[in-house]
Each structure stands twice: as C-alpha cells, then as structure tokens.
Short mmCIF file of C-alpha atoms in Angstrom, two decimals:
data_model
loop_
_atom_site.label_atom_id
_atom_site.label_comp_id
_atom_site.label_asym_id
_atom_site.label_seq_id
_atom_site.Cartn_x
_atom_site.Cartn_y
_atom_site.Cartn_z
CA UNK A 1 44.98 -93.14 -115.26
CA UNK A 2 47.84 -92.82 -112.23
CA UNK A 3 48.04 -95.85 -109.79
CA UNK A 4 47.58 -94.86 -106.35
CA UNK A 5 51.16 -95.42 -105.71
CA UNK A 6 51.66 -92.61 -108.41
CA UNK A 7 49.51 -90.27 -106.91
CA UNK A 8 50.53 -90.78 -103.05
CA UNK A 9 54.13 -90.17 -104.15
CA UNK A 10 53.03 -86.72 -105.99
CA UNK A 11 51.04 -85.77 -103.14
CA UNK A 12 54.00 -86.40 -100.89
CA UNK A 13 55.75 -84.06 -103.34
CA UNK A 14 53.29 -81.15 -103.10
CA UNK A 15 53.34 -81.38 -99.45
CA UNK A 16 56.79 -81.11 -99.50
CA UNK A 17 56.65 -78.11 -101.69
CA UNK A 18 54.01 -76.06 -99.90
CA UNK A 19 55.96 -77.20 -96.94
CA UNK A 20 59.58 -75.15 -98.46
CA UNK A 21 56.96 -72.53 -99.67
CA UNK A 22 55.53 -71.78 -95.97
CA UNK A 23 59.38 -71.77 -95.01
CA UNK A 24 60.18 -68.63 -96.99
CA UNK A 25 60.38 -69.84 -100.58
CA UNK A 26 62.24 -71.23 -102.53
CA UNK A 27 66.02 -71.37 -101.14
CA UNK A 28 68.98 -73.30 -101.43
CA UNK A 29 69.03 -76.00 -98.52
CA UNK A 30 72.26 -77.55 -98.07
CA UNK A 31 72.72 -80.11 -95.19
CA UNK A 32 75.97 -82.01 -94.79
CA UNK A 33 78.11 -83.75 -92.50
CA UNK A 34 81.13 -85.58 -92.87
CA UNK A 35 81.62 -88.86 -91.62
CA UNK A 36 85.24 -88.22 -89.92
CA UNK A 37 84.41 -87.36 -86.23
CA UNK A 38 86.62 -86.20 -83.60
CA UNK A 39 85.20 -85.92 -80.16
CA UNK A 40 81.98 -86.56 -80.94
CA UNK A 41 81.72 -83.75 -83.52
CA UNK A 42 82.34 -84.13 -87.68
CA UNK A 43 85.51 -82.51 -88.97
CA UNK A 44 82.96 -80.57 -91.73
CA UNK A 45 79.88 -79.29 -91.24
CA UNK A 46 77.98 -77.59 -93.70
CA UNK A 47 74.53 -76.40 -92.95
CA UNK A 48 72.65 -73.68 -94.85
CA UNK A 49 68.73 -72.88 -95.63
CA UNK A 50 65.55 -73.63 -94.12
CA UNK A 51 65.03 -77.33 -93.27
CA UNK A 52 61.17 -77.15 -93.15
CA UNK A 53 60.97 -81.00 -92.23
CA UNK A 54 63.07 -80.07 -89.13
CA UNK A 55 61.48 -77.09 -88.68
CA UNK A 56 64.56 -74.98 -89.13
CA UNK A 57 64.60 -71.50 -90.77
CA UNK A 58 68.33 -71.19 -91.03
CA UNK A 59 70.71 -74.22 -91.09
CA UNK A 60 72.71 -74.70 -87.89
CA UNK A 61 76.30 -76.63 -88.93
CA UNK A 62 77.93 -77.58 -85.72
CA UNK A 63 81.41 -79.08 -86.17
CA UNK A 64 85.06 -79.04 -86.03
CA UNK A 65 84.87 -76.80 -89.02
CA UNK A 66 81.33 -75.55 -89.39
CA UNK A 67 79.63 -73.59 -91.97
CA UNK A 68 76.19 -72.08 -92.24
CA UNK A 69 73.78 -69.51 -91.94
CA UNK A 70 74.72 -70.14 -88.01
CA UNK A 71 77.39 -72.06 -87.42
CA UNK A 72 79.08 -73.19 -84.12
CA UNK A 73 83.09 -74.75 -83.98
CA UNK A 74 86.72 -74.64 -84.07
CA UNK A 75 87.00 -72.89 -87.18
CA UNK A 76 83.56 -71.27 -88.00
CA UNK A 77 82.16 -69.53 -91.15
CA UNK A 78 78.31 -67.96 -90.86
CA UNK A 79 76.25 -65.58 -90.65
CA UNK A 80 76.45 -65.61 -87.03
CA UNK A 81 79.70 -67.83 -86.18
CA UNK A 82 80.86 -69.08 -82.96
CA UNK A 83 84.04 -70.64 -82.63
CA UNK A 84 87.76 -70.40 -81.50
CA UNK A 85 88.26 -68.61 -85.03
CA UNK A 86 85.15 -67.26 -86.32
CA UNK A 87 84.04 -65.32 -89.17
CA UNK A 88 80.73 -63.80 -89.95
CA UNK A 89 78.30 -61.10 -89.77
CA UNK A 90 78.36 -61.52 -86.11
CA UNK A 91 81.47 -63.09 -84.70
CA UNK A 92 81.98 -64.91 -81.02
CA UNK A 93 85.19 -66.32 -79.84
CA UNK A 94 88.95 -66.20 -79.13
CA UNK A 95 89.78 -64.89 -82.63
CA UNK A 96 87.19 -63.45 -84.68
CA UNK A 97 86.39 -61.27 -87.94
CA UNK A 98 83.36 -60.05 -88.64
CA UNK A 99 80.68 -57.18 -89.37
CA UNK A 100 80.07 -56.97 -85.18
CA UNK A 101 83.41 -59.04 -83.49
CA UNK A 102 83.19 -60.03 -80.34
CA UNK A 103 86.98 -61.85 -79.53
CA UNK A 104 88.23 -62.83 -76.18
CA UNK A 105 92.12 -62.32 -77.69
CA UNK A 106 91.17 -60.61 -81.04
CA UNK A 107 88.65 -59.04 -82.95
CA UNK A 108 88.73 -57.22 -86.25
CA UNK A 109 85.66 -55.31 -87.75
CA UNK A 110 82.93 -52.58 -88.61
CA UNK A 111 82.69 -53.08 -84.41
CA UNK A 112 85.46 -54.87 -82.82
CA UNK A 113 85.57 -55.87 -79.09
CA UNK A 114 88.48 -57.62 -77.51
CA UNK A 115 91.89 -57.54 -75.86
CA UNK A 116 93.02 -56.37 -78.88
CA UNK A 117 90.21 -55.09 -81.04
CA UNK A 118 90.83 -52.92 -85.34
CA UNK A 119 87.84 -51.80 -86.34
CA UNK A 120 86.00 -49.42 -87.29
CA UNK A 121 84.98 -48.94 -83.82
CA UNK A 122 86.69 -50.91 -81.48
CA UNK A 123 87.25 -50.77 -78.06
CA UNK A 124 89.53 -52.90 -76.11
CA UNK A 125 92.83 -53.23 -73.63
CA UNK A 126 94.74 -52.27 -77.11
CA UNK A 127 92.34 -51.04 -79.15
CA UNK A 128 93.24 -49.40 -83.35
CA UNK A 129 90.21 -47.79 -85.15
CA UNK A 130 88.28 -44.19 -86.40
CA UNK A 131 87.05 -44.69 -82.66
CA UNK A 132 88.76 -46.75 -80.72
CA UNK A 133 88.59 -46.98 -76.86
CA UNK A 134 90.83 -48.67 -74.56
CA UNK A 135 93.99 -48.94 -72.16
CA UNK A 136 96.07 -48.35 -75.17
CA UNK A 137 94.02 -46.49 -77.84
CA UNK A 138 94.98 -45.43 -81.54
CA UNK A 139 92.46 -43.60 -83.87
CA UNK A 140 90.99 -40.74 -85.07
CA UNK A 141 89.01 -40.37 -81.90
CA UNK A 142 90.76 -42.51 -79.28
CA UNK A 143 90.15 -42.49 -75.98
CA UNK A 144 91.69 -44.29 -72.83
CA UNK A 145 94.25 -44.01 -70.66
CA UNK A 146 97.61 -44.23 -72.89
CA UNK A 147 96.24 -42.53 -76.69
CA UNK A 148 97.61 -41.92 -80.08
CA UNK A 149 95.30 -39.69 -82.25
CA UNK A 150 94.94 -36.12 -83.63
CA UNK A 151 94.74 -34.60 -80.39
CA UNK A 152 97.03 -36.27 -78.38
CA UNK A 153 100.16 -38.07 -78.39
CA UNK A 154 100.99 -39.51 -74.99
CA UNK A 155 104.78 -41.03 -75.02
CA UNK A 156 103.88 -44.16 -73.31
CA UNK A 157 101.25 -45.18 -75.96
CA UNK A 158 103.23 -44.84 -78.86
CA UNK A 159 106.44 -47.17 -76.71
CA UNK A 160 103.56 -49.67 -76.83
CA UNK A 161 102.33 -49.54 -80.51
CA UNK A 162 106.10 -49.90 -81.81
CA UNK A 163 106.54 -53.14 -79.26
CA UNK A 164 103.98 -54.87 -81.36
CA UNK A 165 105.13 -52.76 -84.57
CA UNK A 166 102.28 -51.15 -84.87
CA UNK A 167 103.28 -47.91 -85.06
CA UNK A 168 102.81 -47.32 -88.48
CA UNK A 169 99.02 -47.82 -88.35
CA UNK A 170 98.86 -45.51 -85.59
CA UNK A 171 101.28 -42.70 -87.33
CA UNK A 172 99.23 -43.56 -91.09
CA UNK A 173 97.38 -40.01 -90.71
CA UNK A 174 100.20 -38.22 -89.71
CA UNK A 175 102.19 -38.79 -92.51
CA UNK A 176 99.74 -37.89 -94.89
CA UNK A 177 99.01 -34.44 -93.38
CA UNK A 178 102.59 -33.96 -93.32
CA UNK A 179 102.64 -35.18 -96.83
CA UNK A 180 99.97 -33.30 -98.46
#
C-alpha cells in the first residue's frame, strides 16, 4: 500500500501531465536563461514549447541573444524574431532574414521589405528580386523609378548597382540568355 505522500506526489504528476496534454501534447519544453545580465536582460535566452504552468503555448526567450518559438533581442533566432539582427519565419528589425523580412536597413527573403530588400519579392529604396519594387529596382519584374530587368535597362540604375557591386546579380539573366 502507497503512503499518502506517495500518492499526492503521483497525483501532482498526472496533473501535470494532463496539464502538457491540454497544451497540445507532448512537446519539447525548453526554458533557459543565463545568469550573465547586461541591462537588465540575460546574454542567452532560450525559450521553446508550451509552458502549461505559465500558461504559455509557445516559449517567449527575451534576451541579448534570444531564441525560441518567439523570440525578442539583439541577435534573435525564432519563429517569429524581433531584434537588431533577426532571423525567422517572420523577421522584424534593422537587419533581418527570414521567410517574410521586415528590415529597417536590410531584409533578405521569400518577401523582403527594407531600404535595401533580396528576395523573392522585395520591395524597397534598392530593392533585387523575381519582383522587386523600389527607387532602384533589379528583377525579373522590377518596377520603380530607376530599373534593371528584361524590359528595361535605364542607365542610371545600373551606375547604382555597380556602386555597391551589384551589378552582377542584376546582369545574372542576361548572361545566360546570351550564353545559351
């Protein structure tokens, strides 16, 4: 026969479980967080999983370096990531790289928005992709006001490629028609 303490700490257990179950099932929770701090925040952060204690269906790591399903800091890794440098499925910041990049400087991706924005579609001041809009545009479909693409060639946007030697992602096509 179980002591009471023995069956208390197995109901505690089951709770728990039905608890992770109700969450979404079974999935690796990982919660950490270092014990350096700078400003307030930890230099890691590592946060992914439900947390059904906390109540969390994704893990949130916010740090100086955060990872997790969302994570939120200097250098960020998720899922959704917001951060100065950010990578994800959904990037926010200054520089980011994602599935859907949103970048205040840069952003590469399948969609890329910034000041200067590669992507698959990207649009932009300069802005590189199969359709790319901008001020300075490059791409099989490019539009803007200075464009390099099958249909058009203006003088001014190709001066402006070559200053930041890109010219040879812009011209990539057009060497391989000639080519073939």
């Amino acid at each position: 026969m179980q002591s009471r303490q023995d069956l208390e700490r197995r109901v505690r257990e089951l709770e728990a479980e039905v608890a992770s179950l109700r969450a979404g099932g079974r999935f690796r929770t990982v919660r950490y967080r270092s014990a350096a701090e700078f400003g307030g925040l930890p230099l890691v952060a590592i946060a992914t999983g439900p947390d059904p204690a906390k109540g969390e269906a994704r893990g949130h790591a916010r740090g100086i370096v955060a990872i997790g399903d969302i994570a939120t800091g200097i250098l960020a890794l998720g899922g959704v990531a917001r951060g100065l440098v950010a990578f994800g499925g959904v990037a926010l910041g200054v520089v980011t790289f994602g599935g859907a990049s949103i970048g205040a400087l840069a952003a590469v991706g399948g969609l890329a928005v910034g000041t200067v924005a590669f992507g698959g579609a990207a649009a932009g001041w300069t802005a590189m992709g199969g359709g790319a809009a901008g001020a300075y545009a490059c791409g099989g479909g490019a539009v803007g006001e200075f464009v390099v693409s099958a249909a058009r060639r203006d003088p001014e946007a190709v001066a402006h490629f070559a200053r930041f030697n890109l010219q040879g992602i812009c011209d990539a096509g057009r060497h391989s028609r000639r080519a073939g």
